[in-house]
Coordinates of C-alpha atoms (C1' of nucleotides) in Angstrom, one line a residue:
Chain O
X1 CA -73.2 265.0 24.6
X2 CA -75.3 261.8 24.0
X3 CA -72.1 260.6 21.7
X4 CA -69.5 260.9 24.7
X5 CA -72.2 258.9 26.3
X6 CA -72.9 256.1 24.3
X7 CA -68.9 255.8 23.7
X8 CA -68.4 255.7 27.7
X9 CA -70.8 252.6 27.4
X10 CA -69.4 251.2 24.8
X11 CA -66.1 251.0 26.8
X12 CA -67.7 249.8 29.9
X13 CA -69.1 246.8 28.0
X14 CA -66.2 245.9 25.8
X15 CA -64.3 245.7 29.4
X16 CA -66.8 243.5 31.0
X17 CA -66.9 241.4 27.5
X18 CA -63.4 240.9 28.0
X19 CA -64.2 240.1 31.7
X20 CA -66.5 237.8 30.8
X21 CA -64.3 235.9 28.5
X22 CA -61.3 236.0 31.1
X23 CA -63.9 234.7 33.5
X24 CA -65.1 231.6 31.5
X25 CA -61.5 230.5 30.9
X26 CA -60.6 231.1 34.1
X27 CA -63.4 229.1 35.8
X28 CA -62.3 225.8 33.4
X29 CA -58.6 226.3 33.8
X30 CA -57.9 228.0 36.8
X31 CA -55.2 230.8 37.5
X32 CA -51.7 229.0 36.2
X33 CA -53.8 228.3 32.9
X34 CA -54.6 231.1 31.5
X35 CA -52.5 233.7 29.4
X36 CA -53.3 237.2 27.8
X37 CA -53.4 235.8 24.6
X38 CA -56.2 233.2 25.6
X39 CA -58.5 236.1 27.2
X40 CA -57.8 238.1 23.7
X41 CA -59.1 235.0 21.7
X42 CA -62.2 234.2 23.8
X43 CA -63.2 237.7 23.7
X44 CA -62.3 237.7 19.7
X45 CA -59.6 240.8 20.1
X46 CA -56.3 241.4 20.0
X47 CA -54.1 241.3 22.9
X48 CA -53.4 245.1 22.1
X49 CA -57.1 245.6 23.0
X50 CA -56.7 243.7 26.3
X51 CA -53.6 245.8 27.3
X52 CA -56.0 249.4 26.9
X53 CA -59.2 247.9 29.4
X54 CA -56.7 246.8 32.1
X55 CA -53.4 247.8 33.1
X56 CA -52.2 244.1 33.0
X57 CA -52.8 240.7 34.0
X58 CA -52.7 241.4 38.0
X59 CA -55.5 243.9 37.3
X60 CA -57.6 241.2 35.2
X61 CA -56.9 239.4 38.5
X62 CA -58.2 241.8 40.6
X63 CA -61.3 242.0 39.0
X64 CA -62.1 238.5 38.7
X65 CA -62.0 238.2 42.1
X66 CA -63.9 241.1 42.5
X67 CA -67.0 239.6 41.2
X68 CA -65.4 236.0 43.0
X69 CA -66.6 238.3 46.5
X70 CA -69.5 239.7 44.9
X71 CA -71.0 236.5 44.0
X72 CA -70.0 234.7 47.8
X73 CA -71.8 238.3 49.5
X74 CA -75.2 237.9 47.5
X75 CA -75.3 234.2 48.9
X76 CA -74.3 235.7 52.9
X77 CA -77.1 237.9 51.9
X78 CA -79.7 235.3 52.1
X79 CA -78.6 234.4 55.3
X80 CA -80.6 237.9 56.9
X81 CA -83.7 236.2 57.4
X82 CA -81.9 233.4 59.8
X83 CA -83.0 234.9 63.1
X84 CA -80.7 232.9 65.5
X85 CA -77.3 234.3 65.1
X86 CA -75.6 231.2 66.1
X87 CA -78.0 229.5 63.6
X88 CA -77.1 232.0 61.2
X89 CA -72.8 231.7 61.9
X90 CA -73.7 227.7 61.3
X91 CA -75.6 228.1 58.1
X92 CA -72.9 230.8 56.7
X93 CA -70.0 227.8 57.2
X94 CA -72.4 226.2 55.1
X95 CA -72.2 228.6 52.2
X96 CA -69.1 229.5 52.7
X97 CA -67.9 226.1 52.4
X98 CA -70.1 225.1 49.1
X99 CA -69.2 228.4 47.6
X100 CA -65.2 226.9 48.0
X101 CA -66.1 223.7 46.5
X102 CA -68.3 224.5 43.7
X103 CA -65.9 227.3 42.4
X104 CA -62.4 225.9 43.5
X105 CA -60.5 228.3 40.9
X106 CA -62.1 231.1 42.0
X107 CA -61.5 230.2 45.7
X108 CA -57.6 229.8 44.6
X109 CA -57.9 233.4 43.0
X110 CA -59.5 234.9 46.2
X111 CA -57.7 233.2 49.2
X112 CA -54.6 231.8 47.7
X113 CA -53.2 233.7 45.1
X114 CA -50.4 237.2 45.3
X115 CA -51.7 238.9 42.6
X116 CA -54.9 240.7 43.5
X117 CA -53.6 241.6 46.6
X118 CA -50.6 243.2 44.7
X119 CA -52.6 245.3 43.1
X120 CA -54.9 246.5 45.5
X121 CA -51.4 247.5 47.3
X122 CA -50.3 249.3 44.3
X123 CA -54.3 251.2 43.9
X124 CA -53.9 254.9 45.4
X125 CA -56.4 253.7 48.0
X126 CA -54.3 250.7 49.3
X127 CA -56.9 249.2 51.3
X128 CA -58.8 245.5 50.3
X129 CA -62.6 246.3 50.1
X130 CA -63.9 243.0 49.0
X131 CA -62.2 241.1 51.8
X132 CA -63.0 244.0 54.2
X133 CA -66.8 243.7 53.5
X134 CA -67.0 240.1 53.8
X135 CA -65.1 239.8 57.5
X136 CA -67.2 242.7 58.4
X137 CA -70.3 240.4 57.7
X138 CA -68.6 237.5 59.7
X139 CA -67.2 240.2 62.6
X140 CA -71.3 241.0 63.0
X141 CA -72.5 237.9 62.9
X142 CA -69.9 236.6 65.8
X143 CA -70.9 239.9 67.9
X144 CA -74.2 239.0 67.4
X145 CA -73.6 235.9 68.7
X146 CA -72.1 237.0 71.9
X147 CA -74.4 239.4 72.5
X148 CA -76.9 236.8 72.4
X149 CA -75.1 235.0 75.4
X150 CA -72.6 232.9 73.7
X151 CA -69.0 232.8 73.1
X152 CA -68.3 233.4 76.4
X153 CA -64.5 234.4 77.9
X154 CA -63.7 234.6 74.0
X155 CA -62.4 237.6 72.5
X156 CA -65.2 238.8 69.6
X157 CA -62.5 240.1 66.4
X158 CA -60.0 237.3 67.1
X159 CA -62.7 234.3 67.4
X160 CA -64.0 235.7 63.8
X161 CA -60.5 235.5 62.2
X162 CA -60.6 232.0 63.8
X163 CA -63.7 231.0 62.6
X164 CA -62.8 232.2 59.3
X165 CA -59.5 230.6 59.4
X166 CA -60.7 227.3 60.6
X167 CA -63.2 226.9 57.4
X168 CA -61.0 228.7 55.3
X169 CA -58.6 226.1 56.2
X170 CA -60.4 222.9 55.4
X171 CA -61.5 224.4 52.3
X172 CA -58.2 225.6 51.1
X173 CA -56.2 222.2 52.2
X174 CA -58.8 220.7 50.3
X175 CA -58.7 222.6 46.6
X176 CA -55.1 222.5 47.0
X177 CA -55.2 218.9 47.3
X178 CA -53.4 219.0 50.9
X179 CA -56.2 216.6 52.1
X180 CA -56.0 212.9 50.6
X181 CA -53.7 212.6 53.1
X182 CA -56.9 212.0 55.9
X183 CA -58.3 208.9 53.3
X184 CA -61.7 210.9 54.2
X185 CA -64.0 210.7 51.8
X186 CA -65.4 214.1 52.3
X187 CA -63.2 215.9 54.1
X188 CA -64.4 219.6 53.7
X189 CA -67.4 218.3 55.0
X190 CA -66.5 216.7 57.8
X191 CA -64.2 218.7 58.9
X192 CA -67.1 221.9 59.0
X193 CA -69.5 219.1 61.2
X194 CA -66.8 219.1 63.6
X195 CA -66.2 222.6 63.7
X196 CA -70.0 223.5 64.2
X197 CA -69.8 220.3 66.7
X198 CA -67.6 223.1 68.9
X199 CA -69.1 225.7 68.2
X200 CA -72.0 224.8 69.7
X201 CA -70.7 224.1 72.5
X202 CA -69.3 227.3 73.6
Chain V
X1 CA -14.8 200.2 42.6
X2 CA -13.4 203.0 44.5
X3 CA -14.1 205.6 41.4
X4 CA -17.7 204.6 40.6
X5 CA -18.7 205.5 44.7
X6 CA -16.6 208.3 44.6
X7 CA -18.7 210.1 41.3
X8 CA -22.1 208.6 43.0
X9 CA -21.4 210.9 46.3
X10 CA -20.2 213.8 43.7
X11 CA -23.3 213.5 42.2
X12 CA -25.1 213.4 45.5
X13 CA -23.3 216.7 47.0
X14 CA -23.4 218.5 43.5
X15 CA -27.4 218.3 43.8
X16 CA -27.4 219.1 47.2
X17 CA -25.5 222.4 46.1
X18 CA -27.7 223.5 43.8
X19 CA -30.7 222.8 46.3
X20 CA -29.2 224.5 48.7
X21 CA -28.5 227.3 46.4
X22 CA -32.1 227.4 45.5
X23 CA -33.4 227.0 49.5
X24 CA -31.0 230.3 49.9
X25 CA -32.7 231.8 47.1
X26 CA -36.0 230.7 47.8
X27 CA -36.5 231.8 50.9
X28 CA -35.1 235.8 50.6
X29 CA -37.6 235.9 47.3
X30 CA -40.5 233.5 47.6
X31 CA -41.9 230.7 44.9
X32 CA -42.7 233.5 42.3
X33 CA -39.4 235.3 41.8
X34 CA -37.0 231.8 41.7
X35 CA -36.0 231.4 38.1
X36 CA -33.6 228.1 37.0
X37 CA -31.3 231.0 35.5
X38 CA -31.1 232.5 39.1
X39 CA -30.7 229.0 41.0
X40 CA -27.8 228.1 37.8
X41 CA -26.2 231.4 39.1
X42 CA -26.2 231.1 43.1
X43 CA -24.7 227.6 42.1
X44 CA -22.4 228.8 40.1
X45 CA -23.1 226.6 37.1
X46 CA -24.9 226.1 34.0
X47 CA -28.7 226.6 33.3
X48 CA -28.1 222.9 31.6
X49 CA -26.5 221.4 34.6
X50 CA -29.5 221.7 36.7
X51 CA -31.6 219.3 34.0
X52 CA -29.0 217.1 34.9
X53 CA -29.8 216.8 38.0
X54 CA -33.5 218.2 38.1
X55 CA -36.2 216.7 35.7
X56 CA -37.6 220.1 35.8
X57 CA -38.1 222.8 38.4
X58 CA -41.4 221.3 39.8
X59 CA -38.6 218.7 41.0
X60 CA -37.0 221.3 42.4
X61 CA -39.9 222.8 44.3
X62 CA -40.9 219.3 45.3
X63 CA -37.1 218.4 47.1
X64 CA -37.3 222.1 48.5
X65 CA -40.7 221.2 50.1
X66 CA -39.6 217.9 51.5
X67 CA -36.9 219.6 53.4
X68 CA -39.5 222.0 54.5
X69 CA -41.3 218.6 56.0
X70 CA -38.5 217.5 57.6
X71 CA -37.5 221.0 59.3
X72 CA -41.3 221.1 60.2
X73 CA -41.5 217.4 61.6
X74 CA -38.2 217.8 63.6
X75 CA -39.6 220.8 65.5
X76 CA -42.5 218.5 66.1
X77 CA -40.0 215.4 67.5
X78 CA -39.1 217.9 70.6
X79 CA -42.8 217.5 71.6
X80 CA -42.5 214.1 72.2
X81 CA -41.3 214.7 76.1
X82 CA -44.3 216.3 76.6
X83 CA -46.4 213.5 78.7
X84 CA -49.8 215.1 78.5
X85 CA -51.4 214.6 74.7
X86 CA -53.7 217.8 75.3
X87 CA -50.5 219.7 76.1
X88 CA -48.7 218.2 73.3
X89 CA -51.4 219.1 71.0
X90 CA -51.4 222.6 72.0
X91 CA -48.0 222.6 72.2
X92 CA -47.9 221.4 68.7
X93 CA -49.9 224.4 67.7
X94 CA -47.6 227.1 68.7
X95 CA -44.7 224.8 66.8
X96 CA -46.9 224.6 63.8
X97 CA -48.0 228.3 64.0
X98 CA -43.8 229.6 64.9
X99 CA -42.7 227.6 61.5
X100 CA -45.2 229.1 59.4
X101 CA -44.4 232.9 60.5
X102 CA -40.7 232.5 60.7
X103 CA -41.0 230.4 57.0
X104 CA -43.2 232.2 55.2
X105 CA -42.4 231.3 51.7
X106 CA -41.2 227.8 52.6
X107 CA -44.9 227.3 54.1
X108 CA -46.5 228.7 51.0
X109 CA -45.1 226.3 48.9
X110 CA -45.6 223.2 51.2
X111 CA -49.0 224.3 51.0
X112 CA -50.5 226.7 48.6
X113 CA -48.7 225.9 45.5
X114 CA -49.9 223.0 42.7
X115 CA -46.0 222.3 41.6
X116 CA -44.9 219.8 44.4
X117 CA -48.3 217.4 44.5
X118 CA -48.2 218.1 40.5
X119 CA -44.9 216.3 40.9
X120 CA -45.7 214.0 43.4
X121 CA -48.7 212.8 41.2
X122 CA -46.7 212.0 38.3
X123 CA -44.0 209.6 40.3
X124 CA -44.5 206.0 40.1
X125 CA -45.6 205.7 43.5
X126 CA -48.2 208.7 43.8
X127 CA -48.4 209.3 47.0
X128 CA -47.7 212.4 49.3
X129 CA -45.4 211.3 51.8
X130 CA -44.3 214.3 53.5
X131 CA -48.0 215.5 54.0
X132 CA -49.1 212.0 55.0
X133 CA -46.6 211.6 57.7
X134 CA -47.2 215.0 58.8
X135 CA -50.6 214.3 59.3
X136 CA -50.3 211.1 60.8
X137 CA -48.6 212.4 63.7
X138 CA -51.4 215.1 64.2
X139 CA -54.0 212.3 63.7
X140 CA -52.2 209.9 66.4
X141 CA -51.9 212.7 68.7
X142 CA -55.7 213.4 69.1
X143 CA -56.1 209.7 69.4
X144 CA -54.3 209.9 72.5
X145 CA -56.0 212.6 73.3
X146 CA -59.6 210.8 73.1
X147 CA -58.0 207.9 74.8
X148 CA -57.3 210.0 77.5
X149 CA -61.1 211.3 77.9
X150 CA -61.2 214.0 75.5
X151 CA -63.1 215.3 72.8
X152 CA -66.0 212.7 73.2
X153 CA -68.8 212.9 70.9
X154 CA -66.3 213.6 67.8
X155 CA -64.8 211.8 64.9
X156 CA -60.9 211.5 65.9
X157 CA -59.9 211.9 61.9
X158 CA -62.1 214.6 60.8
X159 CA -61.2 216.4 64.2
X160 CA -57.8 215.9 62.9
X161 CA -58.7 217.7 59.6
X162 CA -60.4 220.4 61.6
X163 CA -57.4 220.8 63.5
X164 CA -55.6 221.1 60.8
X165 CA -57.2 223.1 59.0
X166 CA -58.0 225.9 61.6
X167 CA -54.5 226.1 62.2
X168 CA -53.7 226.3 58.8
X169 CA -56.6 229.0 57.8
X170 CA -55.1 231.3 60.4
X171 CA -51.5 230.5 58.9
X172 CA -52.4 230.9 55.3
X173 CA -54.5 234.0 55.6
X174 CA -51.8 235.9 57.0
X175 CA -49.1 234.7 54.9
X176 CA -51.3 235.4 51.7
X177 CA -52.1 239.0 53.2
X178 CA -56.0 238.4 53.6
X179 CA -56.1 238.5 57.4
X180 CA -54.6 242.4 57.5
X181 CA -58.4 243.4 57.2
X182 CA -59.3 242.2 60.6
X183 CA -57.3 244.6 62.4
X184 CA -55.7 242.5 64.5
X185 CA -52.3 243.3 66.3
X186 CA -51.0 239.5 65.6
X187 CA -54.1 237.6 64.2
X188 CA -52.5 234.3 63.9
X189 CA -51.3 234.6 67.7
X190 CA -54.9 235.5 68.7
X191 CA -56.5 233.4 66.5
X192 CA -54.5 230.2 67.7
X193 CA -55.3 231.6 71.1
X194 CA -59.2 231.5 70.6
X195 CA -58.3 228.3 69.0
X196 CA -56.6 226.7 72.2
X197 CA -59.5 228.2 74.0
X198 CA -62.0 226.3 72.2
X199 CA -60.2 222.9 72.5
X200 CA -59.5 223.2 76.1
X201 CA -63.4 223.1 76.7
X202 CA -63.9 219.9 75.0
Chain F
dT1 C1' -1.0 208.9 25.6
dT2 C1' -5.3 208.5 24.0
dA3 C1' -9.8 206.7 22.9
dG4 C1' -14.0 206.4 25.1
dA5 C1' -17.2 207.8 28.7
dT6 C1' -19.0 211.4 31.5
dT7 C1' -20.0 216.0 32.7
dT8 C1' -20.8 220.7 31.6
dT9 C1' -22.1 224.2 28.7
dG10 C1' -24.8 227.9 26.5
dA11 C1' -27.0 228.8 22.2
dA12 C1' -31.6 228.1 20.6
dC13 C1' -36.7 227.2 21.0
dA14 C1' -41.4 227.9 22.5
dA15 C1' -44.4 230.3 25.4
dT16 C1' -45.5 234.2 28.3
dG17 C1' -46.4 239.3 29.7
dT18 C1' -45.9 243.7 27.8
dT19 C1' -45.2 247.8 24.7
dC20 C1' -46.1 250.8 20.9
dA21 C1' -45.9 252.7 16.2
dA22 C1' -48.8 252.0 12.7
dA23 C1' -53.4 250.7 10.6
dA24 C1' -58.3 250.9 10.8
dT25 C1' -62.2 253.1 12.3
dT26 C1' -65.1 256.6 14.1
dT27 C1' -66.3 261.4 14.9
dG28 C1' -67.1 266.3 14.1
dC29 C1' -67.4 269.8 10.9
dG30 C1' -67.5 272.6 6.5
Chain Q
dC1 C1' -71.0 264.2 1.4
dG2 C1' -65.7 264.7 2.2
dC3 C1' -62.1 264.9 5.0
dA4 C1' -59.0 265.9 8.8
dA5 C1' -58.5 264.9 13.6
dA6 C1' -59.4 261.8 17.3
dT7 C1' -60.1 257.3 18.8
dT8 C1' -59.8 252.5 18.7
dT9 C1' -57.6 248.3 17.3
dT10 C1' -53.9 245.7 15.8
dG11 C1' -50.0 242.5 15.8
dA12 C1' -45.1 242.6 15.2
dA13 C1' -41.4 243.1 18.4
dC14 C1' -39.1 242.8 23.0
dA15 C1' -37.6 240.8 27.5
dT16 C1' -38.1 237.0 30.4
dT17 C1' -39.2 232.5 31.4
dG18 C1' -38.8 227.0 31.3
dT19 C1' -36.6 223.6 28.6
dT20 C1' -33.7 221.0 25.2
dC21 C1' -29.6 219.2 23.1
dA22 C1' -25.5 219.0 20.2
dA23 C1' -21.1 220.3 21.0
dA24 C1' -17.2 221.3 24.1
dA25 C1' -14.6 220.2 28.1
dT26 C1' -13.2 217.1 31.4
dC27 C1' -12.2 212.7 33.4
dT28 C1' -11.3 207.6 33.3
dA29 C1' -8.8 203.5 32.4
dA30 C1' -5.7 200.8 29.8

DNA sequence: TTAGATTTTGAACAATGTTCAAAATTTGCG
DNA sequence: CGCAAATTTTGAACATTGTTCAAAATCTAA
């Protein structure tokens, strides 16, 4: 059956093509900018074609954002060879925190947009993988922490939603241009030296 | 000139009908599902008549978002009897946290949605009053707080932002559906908790 | 009363997500 | 190769949205 083959292949790659061409738009314009028809012109098909690779535009979402987690995991995944787990919580704000401000639409798409949670809600499965993985990571890393003495007289799951909270907040304020407010000049960045400030502390 | 006041304060309550028409409206279905036809309807009046008194419905989102600012900073005004600035600053927590969960959709657009500093950018002034108030009275409170002995060895504005921020993140991640993941009974309660925790030790 | 000013209307337009019957292409077989 | 069936692709068509604007309806003032 090498033809059912090759024809399974040849769908998978005119998906991610289409993927692909969603994604470059997507990066320049962000979310609000970008229509079906734009995709279908970038990847140089009709919008028909769009409509039979992805059930519609919340699932083009979804997977956007899919690869939006992938891409923010591989850089957590450097992060193993940190030894010191309170090192290693400090140096993931870092990434965490350039990963927001290098690909703000993308952040928007991950953190602060309805759709791909919609359609995870709607998927027989129901449950958010991609966020899942990535709290697990930060969930570890704070247990690690405490297990290594700190955090003390802190509860372990709640400080991690905290800490992801915190620079989730001063990134988000940020890209959605909450923060001009402060007159700081860097506010993201400040804001995560003062975090880490406490953190150290505890 | 009896006549010419009189259509001014028509003009003044008609708006104020069709905003409130929009608040009710608004805040059952959220920022996504408002359409002028729908606000036109709750009014009881034409899709036209709104233009009239709406430039277009980033204005309205905007004037809905500044009485979301003014609910907020009211709730804020009670904390003003509270002598001790590190008790009104946790205090002000749980207000800012208690607005956000019981307004969900009113938070979302005061701060997760482009259409209201879209707006504000293009006004003659340019400037975000609502958040910049807001924010001033956050910023003045940990002043008084570092006047009072706390929080040495940090920046009062970017602690501010952090401030901010962390009790933002926590806000906006459960509102947007991304904190369910943690597994958390009530993760913005325990997250402002660990929060709370944190400052107390500085 | 009536002409002029003001207010209100809703049909019409462009842009969007989405659908689906038909056209174009590819496959499998005699 | 030839050709029918299966598959893939298309784009016209529909519903819904924000928005505009000439006309209708109403109100004002003399």
């Amino acid at each position: 059956m090498g033809v059912a083959e090759r024809k399974a292949k040849e769908k998978e790659e005119l998906r991610n093509h289409i993927l692909a061409a969603a994604m470059r738009l997507f990066a320049e314009k962000g979310v609000d900018n970008v229509t079906i028809r734009n995709i279908a012109d970038a990847a140089e098909y009709s919008v028909g074609t769009v409509y039979v690779y992805f059930k519609d535009k919340s699932a083009i979402l979804h997977a956007l954002h899919t690869q939006g987690f992938s891409d923010l995991r591989s850089r957590f995944q450097i992060l193993t060879y940190v030894a010191d787990p309170m090192e290693r919580l400090k140096a993931s704000g870092h990434v965490y925190v350039q990963f927001a401000v290098e690909n703000p639409h993308m952040y928007q798409l991950m953190f602060s947009v309805a759709d791909p949670i919609d359609h995870v809600e709607c998927a027989p499965d129901g449950k958010w993988h991609e966020g899942q993985s990535t709290f697990n990571f930060l969930r570890d890393m704070v247990q690690a922490c405490v297990d290594a003495g700190h955090f003390s007289g802190h509860q372990p799951v709640a400080l991690a939603y905290l800490i992801w909270g915190a620079v989730h907040g001063i990134c988000s304020l940020s890209i959605m241009k909450r923060a001009s407010v402060t007159e700081l000049n860097n506010p993201v960045g400040e804001g995560l030296t003062e975090f880490l400030r406490m953190l150290d502390r505890l």
